[in-house]
Amino acid sequence: QVQLVESGGGLVQAGGSLRLSCAVSGHTFRDYAVGWFRQAPGKEYEFVAAVAASGVNTYYADSVKGRFTISRDNAKNTVYVQMNSLKPEDTAVYFCAGTRYTGDNYARAGLYDSWGQGTQVTVSS
């Protein structure tokens, strides 16, 4: 079991940038892929991005591809998502989650067994 804590959310103008961090604790961090999901008011949970345990392979939802970049620093037990060119429709609570899945489809929330508490991202027009 791992614990995850998100930080870095806030209010930003459309077109601006934010970097979210996911601090992960636990002895098995290097064995976990980490994904980001988001939930806007009145909407379903949506996959955003994921990074494999190795940090080499990354995966993105079509809605954020080319704007968001996910990475991990195993030495710091931290996963980041750099969010550029933000749009009002990116407004949501963002969650990070961990999984020991080692395949190539990380978009299903059921793959993840540990979740953070969420951090609010608000993009104003």
XYZ file of C-alpha atoms in Angstrom:
125
model
C 0.000 0.000 0.000
C 1.149 3.514 -0.814
C -0.120 6.920 0.258
C -0.428 9.827 -2.162
C -0.819 13.549 -1.469
C -1.491 16.092 -4.221
C -0.430 19.725 -4.147
C -0.023 22.645 -6.512
C -3.613 23.372 -7.425
C -4.990 26.867 -7.508
C -6.481 29.592 -9.649
C -4.906 30.465 -12.989
C -5.922 32.534 -16.004
C -6.796 30.788 -19.251
C -3.640 30.185 -21.252
C -1.535 29.961 -18.131
C 0.261 27.067 -16.490
C 0.293 25.070 -13.282
C 2.390 22.175 -12.061
C 0.761 19.608 -9.818
C 2.791 17.348 -7.559
C 1.915 13.946 -6.156
C 4.062 12.930 -3.200
C 4.061 9.172 -2.705
C 5.124 7.298 0.412
C 5.655 3.594 0.879
C 8.342 1.023 0.269
C 6.974 -0.049 -3.110
C 6.888 3.340 -4.850
C 9.245 2.173 -7.605
C 6.815 -0.638 -8.446
C 3.839 1.714 -8.950
C 2.626 3.500 -11.998
C 0.866 6.770 -11.172
C -2.128 8.246 -12.937
C -4.003 11.527 -12.752
C -7.777 11.754 -12.926
C -10.078 14.747 -12.647
C -13.699 15.440 -11.824
C -15.516 18.601 -12.796
C -18.803 19.548 -11.104
C -21.609 17.363 -12.376
C -19.293 15.215 -14.498
C -17.804 11.744 -14.311
C -14.237 10.991 -13.320
C -11.978 11.489 -16.320
C -8.562 10.039 -17.009
C -5.909 12.711 -17.574
C -2.451 11.130 -17.768
C -0.299 8.336 -16.375
C 3.372 7.446 -16.100
C 4.685 3.901 -15.844
C 6.746 2.760 -12.880
C 9.951 3.145 -14.873
C 9.125 6.727 -15.788
C 9.825 5.956 -19.448
C 6.324 5.408 -20.845
C 3.616 8.051 -20.539
C -0.058 8.096 -21.492
C -2.453 10.992 -22.079
C -6.108 11.629 -22.650
C -6.826 13.177 -26.034
C -8.232 16.264 -24.322
C -4.866 17.142 -22.745
C -2.364 15.692 -25.214
C 0.158 18.313 -26.269
C -0.663 20.560 -23.313
C 0.062 18.412 -20.246
C 3.275 16.542 -19.446
C 3.580 13.886 -16.764
C 6.897 12.844 -15.232
C 8.265 11.171 -12.136
C 11.322 11.555 -9.955
C 11.858 8.283 -8.128
C 14.617 9.799 -5.994
C 12.046 12.236 -4.584
C 9.107 9.798 -4.621
C 7.138 12.406 -6.542
C 5.107 12.491 -9.748
C 4.408 15.758 -11.544
C 1.987 16.915 -14.168
C 2.936 20.130 -15.932
C -0.210 21.755 -17.300
C 0.228 24.400 -19.999
C -2.221 26.329 -22.165
C -4.926 25.806 -19.590
C -8.560 26.175 -20.592
C -11.644 26.847 -18.470
C -12.813 23.310 -19.231
C -9.752 22.012 -17.363
C -11.352 23.249 -14.139
C -11.802 20.247 -11.853
C -10.574 18.480 -8.767
C -7.466 16.535 -9.747
C -6.556 13.230 -8.101
C -3.441 11.125 -8.346
C -3.581 7.373 -7.913
C -1.201 4.427 -7.838
C -1.329 1.037 -9.518
C 0.980 -1.927 -9.967
C -0.492 -2.515 -13.429
C 2.215 -3.008 -16.061
C 0.215 -3.053 -19.299
C -0.398 -0.291 -21.819
C -3.894 1.004 -20.977
C -3.940 3.107 -17.808
C -7.206 4.961 -18.367
C -9.447 2.725 -16.252
C -9.907 3.912 -12.678
C -10.430 0.338 -11.511
C -6.737 -0.360 -12.066
C -5.724 1.927 -9.205
C -5.687 0.780 -5.588
C -4.479 3.948 -3.813
C -5.827 7.477 -4.236
C -4.926 10.945 -3.019
C -7.337 13.465 -1.545
C -7.524 15.730 -4.592
C -6.455 19.280 -5.356
C -8.634 21.964 -6.931
C -7.626 23.527 -10.240
C -9.656 26.518 -11.412
C -9.019 28.178 -14.774
C -10.628 31.567 -15.251
C -11.486 33.206 -18.550
